[in-house]
Short mmCIF file of C-alpha atoms and ligand atoms in Angstrom, two decimals:
data_model
loop_
_atom_site.label_atom_id
_atom_site.label_comp_id
_atom_site.label_asym_id
_atom_site.label_seq_id
_atom_site.Cartn_x
_atom_site.Cartn_y
_atom_site.Cartn_z
CA UNK A 1 -0.02 -0.01 -0.01
CA UNK A 2 0.85 3.65 -0.02
CA UNK A 3 2.20 4.73 3.25
CA UNK A 4 2.14 8.32 4.40
CA UNK A 5 3.02 10.41 7.55
CA UNK A 6 1.24 13.48 8.95
CA UNK A 7 2.71 16.76 8.28
CA UNK A 8 3.59 18.81 11.32
CA UNK A 9 0.55 20.81 12.60
CA UNK A 10 2.55 24.03 12.36
CA UNK A 11 3.22 23.50 8.61
CA UNK A 12 -0.56 22.89 8.16
CA UNK A 13 -1.56 25.92 10.08
CA UNK A 14 0.87 28.03 7.94
CA UNK A 15 -0.69 26.66 4.77
CA UNK A 16 -4.18 27.49 5.96
CA UNK A 17 -3.38 30.82 7.52
CA UNK A 18 -5.50 32.85 5.11
CA UNK A 19 -8.53 30.54 5.32
CA UNK A 20 -11.66 30.83 7.40
CA UNK A 21 -13.45 27.66 6.21
CA UNK A 22 -11.72 24.53 4.84
CA UNK A 23 -12.89 21.06 3.81
CA UNK A 24 -10.71 18.44 5.46
CA UNK A 25 -10.88 15.28 3.33
CA UNK A 26 -9.71 11.86 4.40
CA UNK A 27 -9.69 8.62 2.49
CA UNK A 28 -10.83 5.12 3.40
CA UNK A 29 -8.03 3.44 1.38
CA UNK A 30 -4.27 2.88 2.27
CA UNK A 31 -4.10 6.04 4.50
CA UNK A 32 -6.81 4.57 6.76
CA UNK A 33 -4.76 1.26 6.97
CA UNK A 34 -1.58 3.16 7.96
CA UNK A 35 -3.47 5.32 10.36
CA UNK A 36 -2.69 8.68 8.85
CA UNK A 37 -5.68 9.74 6.76
CA UNK A 38 -8.79 7.86 7.60
CA UNK A 39 -12.06 9.02 9.35
CA UNK A 40 -10.49 8.88 12.78
CA UNK A 41 -7.54 11.00 11.74
CA UNK A 42 -9.84 13.43 9.94
CA UNK A 43 -11.72 13.86 13.35
CA UNK A 44 -8.53 14.35 15.27
CA UNK A 45 -6.88 16.77 12.90
CA UNK A 46 -10.13 18.82 12.51
CA UNK A 47 -10.22 19.30 16.27
CA UNK A 48 -6.58 20.22 16.55
CA UNK A 49 -6.91 22.85 13.84
CA UNK A 50 -10.00 24.40 15.42
CA UNK A 51 -8.42 24.52 18.75
CA UNK A 52 -5.12 25.96 17.57
CA UNK A 53 -6.95 28.57 15.53
CA UNK A 54 -9.30 29.50 18.37
CA UNK A 55 -6.31 29.95 20.64
CA UNK A 56 -4.78 32.25 18.12
CA UNK A 57 -8.00 34.31 18.00
CA UNK A 58 -8.85 33.51 14.39
CA UNK A 59 -11.45 30.70 14.24
CA UNK A 60 -11.47 28.19 11.52
CA UNK A 61 -14.41 26.19 10.31
CA UNK A 62 -13.44 22.71 9.32
CA UNK A 63 -15.90 20.60 7.32
CA UNK A 64 -14.98 16.93 7.66
CA UNK A 65 -15.44 14.28 5.08
CA UNK A 66 -13.83 10.93 4.32
CA UNK A 67 -14.15 9.76 0.79
CA UNK A 68 -14.50 6.09 -0.13
CA UNK A 69 -11.25 6.60 -2.09
CA UNK A 70 -9.55 9.76 -3.29
CA UNK A 71 -7.56 7.98 -6.08
CA UNK A 72 -10.62 7.74 -8.05
CA UNK A 73 -12.28 10.94 -9.52
CA UNK A 74 -15.79 9.63 -9.08
CA UNK A 75 -15.42 9.63 -5.35
CA UNK A 76 -14.22 13.16 -5.29
CA UNK A 77 -17.59 14.23 -6.41
CA UNK A 78 -18.93 13.59 -2.84
CA UNK A 79 -17.06 16.82 -1.80
CA UNK A 80 -18.91 19.05 -4.28
CA UNK A 81 -21.53 20.45 -1.71
CA UNK A 82 -18.84 21.03 0.93
CA UNK A 83 -16.35 22.64 -1.44
CA UNK A 84 -18.90 25.17 -2.67
CA UNK A 85 -18.34 27.77 -0.10
CA UNK A 86 -14.88 26.60 1.28
CA UNK A 87 -11.69 28.72 1.02
CA UNK A 88 -9.64 25.47 0.41
CA UNK A 89 -9.44 21.76 0.61
CA UNK A 90 -6.93 19.99 2.98
CA UNK A 91 -6.56 16.42 1.74
CA UNK A 92 -4.90 13.75 3.93
CA UNK A 93 -5.08 11.14 1.31
CA UNK A 94 -1.94 9.93 -0.46
CA UNK A 95 -0.80 12.58 -2.96
CA UNK A 96 -3.13 11.35 -5.65
CA UNK A 97 -6.00 12.77 -3.72
CA UNK A 98 -4.96 16.47 -3.70
CA UNK A 99 -4.28 16.26 -7.41
CA UNK A 100 -7.75 14.88 -8.23
CA UNK A 101 -9.22 17.50 -5.98
CA UNK A 102 -7.22 20.15 -7.89
CA UNK A 103 -8.44 18.81 -11.24
CA UNK A 104 -12.15 18.84 -10.15
CA UNK A 105 -12.25 22.29 -8.49
CA UNK A 106 -10.19 24.69 -10.65
CA UNK A 107 -10.80 27.69 -8.50
CA UNK A 108 -10.35 26.24 -5.07
CA UNK A 109 -6.90 25.92 -3.49
CA UNK A 110 -5.89 22.47 -2.22
CA UNK A 111 -3.18 21.55 0.34
CA UNK A 112 -1.66 18.28 1.32
CA UNK A 113 -1.99 17.33 4.94
CA UNK A 114 0.34 14.38 4.87
CA UNK A 115 3.59 13.47 3.18
CA UNK A 116 3.25 10.45 1.00
CA UNK A 117 6.33 8.56 1.73
CA UNK A 118 6.60 5.18 0.12
CA UNK A 119 4.97 1.93 -1.17
CA UNK A 120 5.41 -0.42 1.67
CA UNK A 121 3.72 -2.07 4.67
CA UNK A 122 3.75 -2.52 8.27
CA UNK A 123 6.23 -4.87 9.85
CA UNK A 124 4.92 -4.44 13.40
CA UNK A 125 2.37 -2.18 14.98
CA UNK A 126 3.49 1.41 14.33
CA UNK A 127 6.37 0.52 12.09
CA UNK A 128 6.35 0.68 8.36
CA UNK A 129 8.94 -0.24 5.72
CA UNK A 130 9.49 0.54 2.13
CA UNK A 131 9.29 -2.37 -0.24
CA UNK A 132 8.96 -1.13 -3.77
CA UNK A 133 9.85 1.89 -5.93
CA UNK A 134 7.47 1.08 -8.79
CA UNK A 135 10.40 0.60 -11.25
CA UNK A 136 7.91 -0.73 -13.73
CA UNK A 137 9.82 -4.00 -14.57
CA UNK A 138 9.73 -6.15 -11.52
CA UNK A 139 12.90 -8.31 -10.96
CA UNK A 140 11.88 -10.08 -7.67
CA UNK A 141 11.96 -13.36 -9.58
CA UNK A 142 15.79 -13.03 -9.77
CA UNK A 143 16.39 -11.78 -6.31
CA UNK A 144 14.72 -14.27 -4.18
CA UNK A 145 11.56 -12.20 -3.94
CA UNK A 146 13.30 -9.24 -2.08
CA UNK A 147 13.68 -5.89 -3.86
CA UNK A 148 17.07 -4.36 -4.14
CA UNK A 149 15.82 -1.33 -6.05
CA UNK A 150 13.88 0.01 -3.15
CA UNK A 151 15.67 -1.72 -0.31
CA UNK A 152 19.36 -1.42 -1.10
CA UNK A 153 20.59 2.20 -0.25
CA UNK A 154 22.56 2.16 -3.53
CA UNK A 155 20.02 0.33 -5.77
CA UNK A 156 22.75 -2.21 -6.56
CA UNK A 157 22.02 -5.12 -8.78
CA UNK A 158 25.07 -6.89 -7.71
CA UNK A 159 25.37 -6.54 -3.98
CA UNK A 160 26.08 -6.81 -1.22
CA UNK A 161 28.62 -3.94 -1.40
CA UNK A 162 31.71 -3.53 0.64
CA UNK A 163 29.83 -1.68 3.39
CA UNK A 164 27.49 -4.61 4.30
CA UNK A 165 28.39 -5.62 7.93
CA UNK A 166 26.80 -8.15 10.09
CA UNK A 167 23.74 -8.26 7.97
CA UNK A 168 23.23 -4.43 8.22
CA UNK A 169 23.52 -1.68 5.57
CA UNK A 170 26.28 0.91 5.79
CA UNK A 171 23.48 3.48 5.76
CA UNK A 172 21.16 3.74 8.77
CA UNK A 173 23.54 3.35 11.65
CA UNK A 174 22.87 -0.35 12.06
CA UNK A 175 19.19 0.03 11.95
CA UNK A 176 18.56 -1.02 8.42
CA UNK A 177 18.93 -4.57 7.01
CA UNK A 178 21.27 -5.10 4.04
CA UNK A 179 18.71 -6.37 1.64
CA UNK A 180 21.54 -8.04 -0.38
CA UNK A 181 22.53 -9.94 2.69
CA UNK A 182 18.92 -11.06 3.00
CA UNK A 183 18.88 -11.96 -0.68
CA UNK A 184 22.06 -14.04 -0.22
CA UNK A 185 20.63 -15.92 2.77
CA UNK A 186 17.34 -16.52 0.98
CA UNK A 187 18.89 -17.90 -2.21
CA UNK A 188 21.17 -19.99 -0.14
CA UNK A 189 18.05 -21.52 1.49
CA UNK A 190 16.41 -22.02 -1.88
CA UNK A 191 19.68 -23.66 -3.10
CA UNK A 192 20.00 -20.96 -5.75
CA UNK A 193 23.29 -19.26 -4.89
CA UNK A 194 24.35 -19.86 -8.45
CA UNK A 195 22.13 -16.98 -9.44
CA UNK A 196 24.40 -14.61 -7.73
CA UNK A 197 27.58 -15.75 -9.56
CA UNK A 198 26.76 -14.13 -12.86
CA UNK A 199 26.92 -10.24 -13.19
CA UNK A 200 23.40 -8.80 -13.38
CA UNK A 201 23.61 -6.24 -16.24
CA UNK A 202 22.11 -2.94 -16.93
CA UNK A 203 18.58 -2.28 -15.85
CA UNK A 204 16.25 -0.45 -18.24
CA UNK A 205 15.08 2.53 -16.24
CA UNK A 206 12.89 3.79 -19.02
CA UNK A 207 9.97 1.82 -17.47
CA UNK A 208 10.66 3.71 -14.20
CA UNK A 209 9.91 7.46 -13.71
CA UNK A 210 13.22 8.11 -15.61
CA UNK A 211 11.26 7.52 -18.72
CA UNK A 212 8.97 10.42 -17.83
CA UNK A 213 5.71 10.51 -15.97
CA UNK A 214 3.91 7.25 -16.65
CA UNK A 215 0.51 6.57 -18.20
CA UNK A 216 -0.90 3.13 -18.55
CA UNK A 217 -3.48 2.30 -21.18
CA UNK A 218 -5.28 -0.91 -21.28
CA UNK A 219 -7.44 -0.92 -24.43
CA UNK A 220 -9.61 -3.90 -23.46
CA UNK A 221 -10.81 -1.97 -20.52
CA UNK A 222 -11.52 1.31 -22.30
CA UNK A 223 -14.18 0.03 -24.71
CA UNK B 1 47.10 -11.67 -19.82
CA UNK B 2 47.33 -9.56 -22.91
CA UNK B 3 48.32 -5.84 -22.80
CA UNK B 4 45.27 -3.60 -23.24
CA UNK B 5 46.37 -0.06 -22.44
CA UNK B 6 50.10 -0.29 -21.96
CA UNK B 7 50.09 1.82 -18.80
CA UNK B 8 53.17 1.78 -16.59
CA UNK B 9 50.99 -0.11 -14.05
CA UNK B 10 49.84 -2.72 -16.50
CA UNK B 11 53.51 -3.28 -17.74
CA UNK B 12 54.90 -3.94 -14.31
CA UNK B 13 52.08 -6.26 -13.26
CA UNK B 14 52.42 -8.03 -16.64
CA UNK B 15 56.09 -8.47 -16.08
CA UNK B 16 55.45 -10.42 -12.96
CA UNK B 17 57.11 -7.87 -10.67
CA UNK B 18 55.34 -6.73 -7.55
CA UNK B 19 53.58 -3.37 -8.34
CA UNK B 20 52.97 -0.44 -6.05
CA UNK B 21 50.18 2.06 -6.19
CA UNK B 22 49.52 4.97 -3.90
CA UNK B 23 46.59 7.27 -3.36
CA UNK B 24 45.95 11.01 -3.47
CA UNK B 25 42.86 12.72 -2.95
CA UNK B 26 42.02 16.14 -4.65
CA UNK B 27 41.37 19.02 -2.27
CA UNK B 28 37.97 20.49 -1.30
CA UNK B 29 38.57 23.56 -3.49
CA UNK B 30 40.24 24.58 -6.71
CA UNK B 31 43.70 24.73 -5.14
CA UNK B 32 45.66 22.82 -7.78
CA UNK B 33 49.03 23.81 -6.08
CA UNK B 34 48.00 22.01 -2.89
CA UNK B 35 47.29 18.93 -4.91
CA UNK B 36 50.58 19.13 -6.84
CA UNK B 37 52.39 19.52 -3.60
CA UNK B 38 50.79 16.37 -2.07
CA UNK B 39 51.22 14.40 -5.24
CA UNK B 40 54.98 15.32 -5.47
CA UNK B 41 55.69 13.17 -2.43
CA UNK B 42 54.59 10.19 -4.43
CA UNK B 43 56.74 10.72 -7.50
CA UNK B 44 59.00 7.95 -8.45
CA UNK B 45 57.96 5.63 -5.56
CA UNK B 46 55.06 3.80 -7.30
CA UNK B 47 53.76 2.80 -10.67
CA UNK B 48 50.61 4.80 -10.52
CA UNK B 49 48.58 6.91 -8.05
CA UNK B 50 44.84 6.58 -7.48
CA UNK B 51 43.00 9.73 -7.80
CA UNK B 52 39.81 9.54 -5.71
CA UNK B 53 36.42 10.58 -6.90
CA UNK B 54 34.71 12.66 -4.35
CA UNK B 55 35.52 10.08 -1.83
CA UNK B 56 33.21 9.58 1.24
CA UNK B 57 30.75 11.65 -0.83
CA UNK B 58 32.44 14.83 -0.07
CA UNK B 59 32.91 17.44 -2.91
CA UNK B 60 36.44 17.78 -4.15
CA UNK B 61 37.81 18.82 -7.51
CA UNK B 62 37.12 16.09 -10.01
CA UNK B 63 39.28 13.07 -10.55
CA UNK B 64 39.63 13.58 -14.27
CA UNK B 65 41.23 17.08 -13.83
CA UNK B 66 43.44 15.81 -10.98
CA UNK B 67 44.47 12.86 -13.27
CA UNK B 68 45.53 15.22 -15.98
CA UNK B 69 47.44 17.35 -13.57
CA UNK B 70 49.21 14.30 -12.33
CA UNK B 71 50.23 13.41 -15.89
CA UNK B 72 51.60 16.92 -16.28
CA UNK B 73 53.78 16.20 -13.28
CA UNK B 74 55.15 13.20 -15.13
CA UNK B 75 53.24 10.64 -12.93
CA UNK B 76 50.65 8.08 -14.00
CA UNK B 77 47.12 8.30 -12.48
CA UNK B 78 44.53 5.59 -11.78
CA UNK B 79 41.46 7.58 -12.18
CA UNK B 80 38.72 6.44 -9.87
CA UNK B 81 35.09 6.60 -11.06
CA UNK B 82 31.99 6.15 -8.77
CA UNK B 83 28.60 5.34 -9.95
CA UNK B 84 26.86 7.38 -7.21
CA UNK B 85 26.88 10.73 -9.00
CA UNK B 86 26.61 10.07 -12.71
CA UNK B 87 24.32 8.15 -14.95
CA UNK B 88 25.42 5.92 -17.89
CA UNK B 89 25.54 8.97 -20.17
CA UNK B 90 27.91 10.93 -18.06
CA UNK B 91 29.96 7.88 -17.07
CA UNK B 92 30.57 6.68 -20.65
CA UNK B 93 31.25 10.39 -21.57
CA UNK B 94 33.92 10.58 -18.93
CA UNK B 95 35.49 7.26 -19.96
CA UNK B 96 35.97 8.64 -23.52
CA UNK B 97 37.12 11.99 -22.25
CA UNK B 98 39.59 10.40 -19.93
CA UNK B 99 41.00 8.26 -22.68
CA UNK B 100 41.28 11.27 -24.94
CA UNK B 101 43.28 13.01 -22.29
CA UNK B 102 45.59 10.07 -22.33
CA UNK B 103 44.52 8.56 -18.96
CA UNK B 104 45.15 4.73 -19.11
CA UNK B 105 44.03 3.23 -15.81
CA UNK B 106 40.48 3.43 -14.44
CA UNK B 107 39.08 2.10 -11.14
CA UNK B 108 35.39 1.48 -11.00
CA UNK B 109 33.58 1.83 -7.69
CA UNK B 110 29.99 2.34 -6.58
CA UNK B 111 31.14 4.91 -3.93
CA UNK B 112 30.21 5.72 -0.45
CA UNK B 113 26.55 6.58 0.12
CA UNK B 114 25.76 10.38 -0.14
CA UNK B 115 24.33 10.31 3.39
CA UNK B 116 27.96 10.17 4.66
CA UNK B 117 29.20 13.19 2.83
CA UNK B 118 28.96 16.87 2.97
CA UNK B 119 25.74 17.03 0.90
CA UNK B 120 23.46 14.37 2.46
CA UNK B 121 20.50 16.08 0.75
CA UNK B 122 21.80 15.34 -2.81
CA UNK B 123 19.85 13.03 -5.11
CA UNK B 124 21.90 9.93 -5.81
CA UNK B 125 22.04 8.30 -9.18
CA UNK B 126 23.11 4.60 -9.13
CA UNK B 127 21.93 4.04 -12.67
CA UNK B 128 24.78 1.51 -12.89
CA UNK B 129 26.70 -0.29 -10.20
CA UNK B 130 30.50 -0.82 -10.13
CA UNK B 131 30.11 -4.28 -11.81
CA UNK B 132 28.00 -2.83 -14.58
CA UNK B 133 30.49 0.02 -15.13
CA UNK B 134 33.33 -2.52 -15.44
CA UNK B 135 31.34 -4.36 -18.06
CA UNK B 136 30.53 -1.17 -19.83
CA UNK B 137 34.12 0.00 -20.12
CA UNK B 138 35.28 -3.38 -21.13
CA UNK B 139 32.75 -3.48 -23.84
CA UNK B 140 33.63 -0.04 -25.11
CA UNK B 141 37.37 -1.02 -25.27
CA UNK B 142 37.04 -4.60 -26.65
CA UNK B 143 33.89 -4.58 -28.70
CA UNK B 144 33.80 -0.83 -29.50
CA UNK B 145 30.23 -0.59 -28.36
CA UNK B 146 28.46 1.57 -25.93
CA UNK B 147 25.70 0.25 -23.54
CA UNK B 148 23.21 1.26 -26.08
CA UNK B 149 25.01 -0.68 -28.78
CA UNK B 150 26.24 2.55 -30.47
CA UNK B 151 29.61 2.24 -32.22
CA UNK B 152 32.37 4.01 -30.36
CA UNK B 153 34.48 6.18 -32.74
CA UNK B 154 37.93 5.41 -31.25
CA UNK B 155 37.92 2.83 -28.51
CA UNK B 156 39.19 3.88 -24.95
CA UNK B 157 42.33 1.80 -24.31
CA UNK B 158 42.03 1.34 -20.58
CA UNK B 159 43.57 -0.81 -17.89
CA UNK B 160 40.45 -1.56 -15.78
CA UNK B 161 40.49 -2.07 -12.03
CA UNK B 162 37.99 -2.61 -9.16
CA UNK B 163 38.00 -2.73 -5.51
CA UNK B 164 37.22 -5.74 -3.20
CA UNK B 165 36.42 -5.72 0.47
CA UNK B 166 37.43 -9.05 2.04
CA UNK B 167 36.07 -7.73 5.42
CA UNK B 168 32.46 -7.06 4.55
CA UNK B 169 29.75 -9.74 4.97
CA UNK B 170 28.79 -12.37 4.15
CA UNK B 171 32.39 -13.48 4.19
CA UNK B 172 31.90 -16.55 1.89
CA UNK B 173 30.45 -14.29 -0.77
CA UNK B 174 33.27 -11.70 -0.90
CA UNK B 175 35.42 -13.74 -3.14
CA UNK B 176 32.49 -14.71 -5.37
CA UNK B 177 31.72 -10.93 -5.77
CA UNK B 178 35.33 -10.39 -6.69
CA UNK B 179 35.03 -13.12 -9.21
CA UNK B 180 31.98 -11.35 -10.68
CA UNK B 181 34.02 -8.08 -10.98
CA UNK B 182 36.67 -10.11 -12.80
CA UNK B 183 34.20 -11.59 -15.18
CA UNK B 184 32.74 -8.21 -15.76
CA UNK B 185 36.10 -6.68 -16.86
CA UNK B 186 38.31 -6.11 -13.86
CA UNK B 187 42.02 -6.69 -14.71
CA UNK B 188 43.34 -5.65 -11.42
CA UNK B 189 41.90 -5.51 -7.94
CA UNK B 190 42.84 -3.18 -5.09
CA UNK B 191 41.53 -4.28 -1.74
CA UNK B 192 40.09 -2.34 1.12
CA UNK B 193 42.55 -1.63 3.92
CA UNK B 194 43.77 -4.84 5.38
CA UNK B 195 44.24 -5.16 9.08
CA UNK B 196 42.79 -8.59 9.87
CA UNK B 197 45.66 -10.64 8.30
CA UNK B 198 44.03 -14.06 9.14
CA UNK B 199 40.82 -13.17 7.35
CA UNK B 200 42.77 -11.81 4.47
CA UNK B 201 44.91 -14.91 4.20
CA UNK B 202 41.67 -16.94 4.05
CA UNK B 203 40.28 -14.75 1.40
CA UNK B 204 43.44 -15.20 -0.74
CA UNK B 205 43.31 -18.88 -0.28
CA UNK B 206 39.76 -18.94 -1.70
CA UNK B 207 40.80 -16.67 -4.57
CA UNK B 208 43.74 -18.91 -5.38
CA UNK B 209 41.53 -22.06 -5.27
CA UNK B 210 39.08 -20.42 -7.62
CA UNK B 211 41.81 -19.55 -9.99
CA UNK B 212 41.17 -15.86 -9.67
CA UNK B 213 44.70 -14.96 -9.16
CA UNK B 214 45.57 -16.31 -12.63
CA UNK B 215 43.00 -14.02 -14.22
CA UNK B 216 43.55 -10.85 -12.42
CA UNK B 217 46.23 -8.95 -10.46
CA UNK B 218 45.19 -8.60 -6.73
CA UNK B 219 46.82 -5.71 -4.85
CA UNK B 220 46.70 -5.68 -1.10
CA UNK B 221 45.39 -2.39 0.33
CA UNK B 222 47.38 -0.93 3.23
CA UNK B 223 46.66 2.13 5.27
CA UNK B 224 49.06 3.08 8.00
CA UNK B 225 47.65 4.27 11.40
CA UNK B 226 48.66 7.81 12.30
CA UNK B 227 47.56 7.41 15.86
CA UNK B 228 45.58 5.21 18.22
CA UNK B 229 42.79 7.69 17.64
CA UNK B 230 42.58 6.85 13.99
CA UNK B 231 42.67 3.12 14.63
CA UNK B 232 39.76 3.50 16.96
CA UNK B 233 37.84 5.61 14.54
CA UNK B 234 38.42 3.12 11.71
CA UNK B 235 37.28 0.32 13.93
CA UNK B 236 34.10 1.99 15.03
CA UNK B 237 32.93 4.15 12.24
CA UNK B 238 34.19 2.87 8.82
CA UNK B 239 31.59 0.39 7.53
CA UNK B 240 33.00 -3.05 6.49
CA UNK B 241 36.36 -2.62 8.15
CA UNK B 242 37.88 -5.00 10.74
CA UNK B 243 40.62 -3.65 13.07
CA UNK B 244 41.94 -6.34 15.51
CA UNK B 245 42.37 -5.03 19.13
CA UNK B 246 46.08 -6.20 19.11
CA UNK B 247 46.98 -3.26 16.85
CA UNK B 248 45.16 -0.88 19.08
CA UNK B 249 46.82 -2.15 22.09
CA UNK B 250 50.22 -1.92 20.35
CA UNK B 251 49.70 1.72 19.40
CA UNK B 252 48.41 2.49 22.89
CA UNK B 253 51.54 0.95 24.34
CA UNK B 254 53.88 3.69 22.96
CA UNK B 255 53.97 7.43 23.89
CA UNK B 256 51.76 9.71 21.81
CA UNK B 257 54.59 11.20 19.88
CA UNK B 258 55.80 7.65 18.79
CA UNK B 259 52.39 6.37 17.76
CA UNK B 260 52.94 7.51 14.14
CA UNK B 261 56.31 5.75 13.93
CA UNK B 262 54.63 2.64 15.44
CA UNK B 263 51.77 2.79 12.88
CA UNK B 264 54.37 2.89 10.13
CA UNK B 265 56.13 -0.11 11.59
CA UNK B 266 52.85 -1.92 11.53
CA UNK B 267 52.21 -0.99 7.92
CA UNK B 268 55.65 -2.21 6.88
CA UNK B 269 54.97 -5.67 8.66
CA UNK B 270 51.68 -5.83 6.96
CA UNK B 271 53.06 -5.20 3.57
CA UNK B 272 55.78 -7.84 4.02
CA UNK B 273 53.06 -10.39 5.22
CA UNK B 274 50.96 -9.66 2.21
CA UNK B 275 53.81 -9.85 -0.26
CA UNK B 276 54.47 -13.40 1.13
CA UNK B 277 50.98 -14.58 0.26
CA UNK B 278 50.47 -16.49 -2.82
CA UNK B 279 48.62 -14.54 -5.51
CA UNK B 280 49.47 -11.02 -4.34
CA UNK B 281 50.59 -9.01 -7.24
CA UNK B 282 51.42 -5.80 -5.48
CA UNK B 283 50.62 -3.24 -2.74
CA UNK B 284 48.03 -0.40 -2.84
CA UNK B 285 49.21 2.07 -0.24
CA UNK B 286 46.69 4.57 1.00
CA UNK B 287 48.47 6.95 3.31
CA UNK B 288 45.54 9.19 3.89
CA UNK B 289 46.55 12.72 4.20
CA UNK B 290 50.00 11.38 5.08
CA UNK B 291 51.49 11.27 1.48
CA UNK B 292 54.83 12.45 2.74
CA UNK B 293 55.44 9.39 4.80
CA UNK B 294 54.66 6.93 1.91
CA UNK B 295 58.37 6.86 0.69
CA UNK B 296 59.85 5.69 3.95
CA UNK B 297 57.13 2.97 4.31
CA UNK B 298 57.87 1.59 0.82
CA UNK B 299 61.63 1.84 1.43
CA UNK B 300 61.42 -0.02 4.70
CA UNK B 301 59.25 -2.65 3.06
CA UNK B 302 62.02 -3.10 0.48
CA UNK B 303 59.86 -1.89 -2.39
CA UNK B 304 62.18 0.97 -3.45
CA UNK B 305 63.62 1.68 -5.96
CA UNK B 306 60.76 0.83 -8.38
CA UNK B 307 61.75 -1.28 -11.33
CA UNK B 308 61.79 0.28 -14.82
CA UNK B 309 59.99 -1.06 -17.89
CA UNK B 310 59.76 0.37 -21.39
S1 SF4 C 1 11.88 -4.70 -8.78
FE1 SF4 C 1 10.74 -2.84 -9.12
S2 SF4 C 1 8.58 -3.39 -9.19
FE2 SF4 C 1 9.61 -5.04 -8.24
S3 SF4 C 1 9.46 -4.62 -6.11
FE3 SF4 C 1 11.43 -3.66 -6.75
S4 SF4 C 1 10.89 -1.59 -7.44
FE4 SF4 C 1 8.94 -2.76 -7.16
S1 SF4 C 2 25.09 -2.45 2.64
FE1 SF4 C 2 23.67 -3.82 1.38
S2 SF4 C 2 21.78 -2.64 1.35
FE2 SF4 C 2 23.44 -1.19 2.06
S3 SF4 C 2 24.06 -0.17 0.16
FE3 SF4 C 2 25.45 -2.09 0.51
S4 SF4 C 2 24.46 -3.72 -0.59
FE4 SF4 C 2 22.97 -2.05 -0.42
#
């Protein structure tokens, strides 16, 4: 899923400093699962904003709504009535949300209330890790099911590098696993260490964002 | 092994004599005089001098310019290239440019991560890794083709090197990774600084058993300790480096003003031990910001004067 983290409240207050009335839009998708942008967080953030602005002597009206999804234009429509007389929309969906909001309401400013951080998942309660960089040409089949593009600090295709020590990456002060060490151990368990003997050659990054912003068209679904 | 670039380093190694390389890092500014001064200590005491490429991800003047300056001083550079800061377009362009300037030795590295350097907010590149860069340069030289398949107009005649770290993990894989580098194009290897002699001997044994020392020249990396402080720092903070306590105790056992001399003594012993190992083709002496002491180390190790080849 897409993982995000809340922006500091001070940053959000600064963005909204000229507003009197805003729509705070959450999303029931990924950001609900990672506890950053669902119905509950909409409620909490709305109260925090109201309180802070009240304390500052400049009240803010916050209209709360949590969309089914914000990564789907048809669910943005549900905001139409609320947005009508609002000064701005504050979206706490992943960053697709604010952009769909911007596309639907050309004359209403939109602000992101969270930082969209990565494609990943929870490894324990309250801890999330990055697992994929959406390179557009998945090589997990060659690397024991573990992604060196997202999880190796240097995106190596022929690791582990000389900085790998005791299973940990040279980056992260001992807190980050060396994914190439994990790949090595896993291929050893699978009896596939031979795979690591041949140099893995150049990756085609054109399928990644390096080829320009990506659009995917599936003709069979368009009809 | 057939001659590819005809550099001084390649000639000495091919002749079967023990080769010596040193290292010199360009300064963090445009002060070429400072660089010339440091480099001058290394003149005549080694076959070639490695010019680091923004080592530890700290901005310095570029390795290609420094390599050229070194040539103007009548010395031979080993130009280092890291894949951290440039994509395949810039890397190939620099290989061709270096060849055009007459540079004949290249060392391919991935480089330290930018988070260690003076610009941790930089965007890193890592389009290629060191193994792919080796393959790329070899293909340009031997097949006259770029990564894209485009024909190279004038092939870069390069003697191609790589680094190996016998002290990183997993240990069993280190020699396999070196073999991959050799398969990809490395003709010579310079190792990470060696302090743990037992582990290095084991590494060399594996390299010999796999026949790697027949295919590639392996040069043992030596860095003298300037003080017990430096030894402690290297032990604690340099990723993938093993410093046995015995050296730290030895340095601690002498007065502060004699620690440098003791460090040099240790380095000389290490060089001699390495030279006795089967498959060692030479020594890569990295006297970091201590270039002026390199001559006495090499002299004490019996590596001076350097042999001549034509
Ligand atoms: S190889 Fe690419 S698509 Fe597959 S997990 Fe890694 S980044 Fe994602
Ligand atoms: S230590 Fe491992 S994960 Fe970290 S950069 Fe090196 S190979 Fe990649």
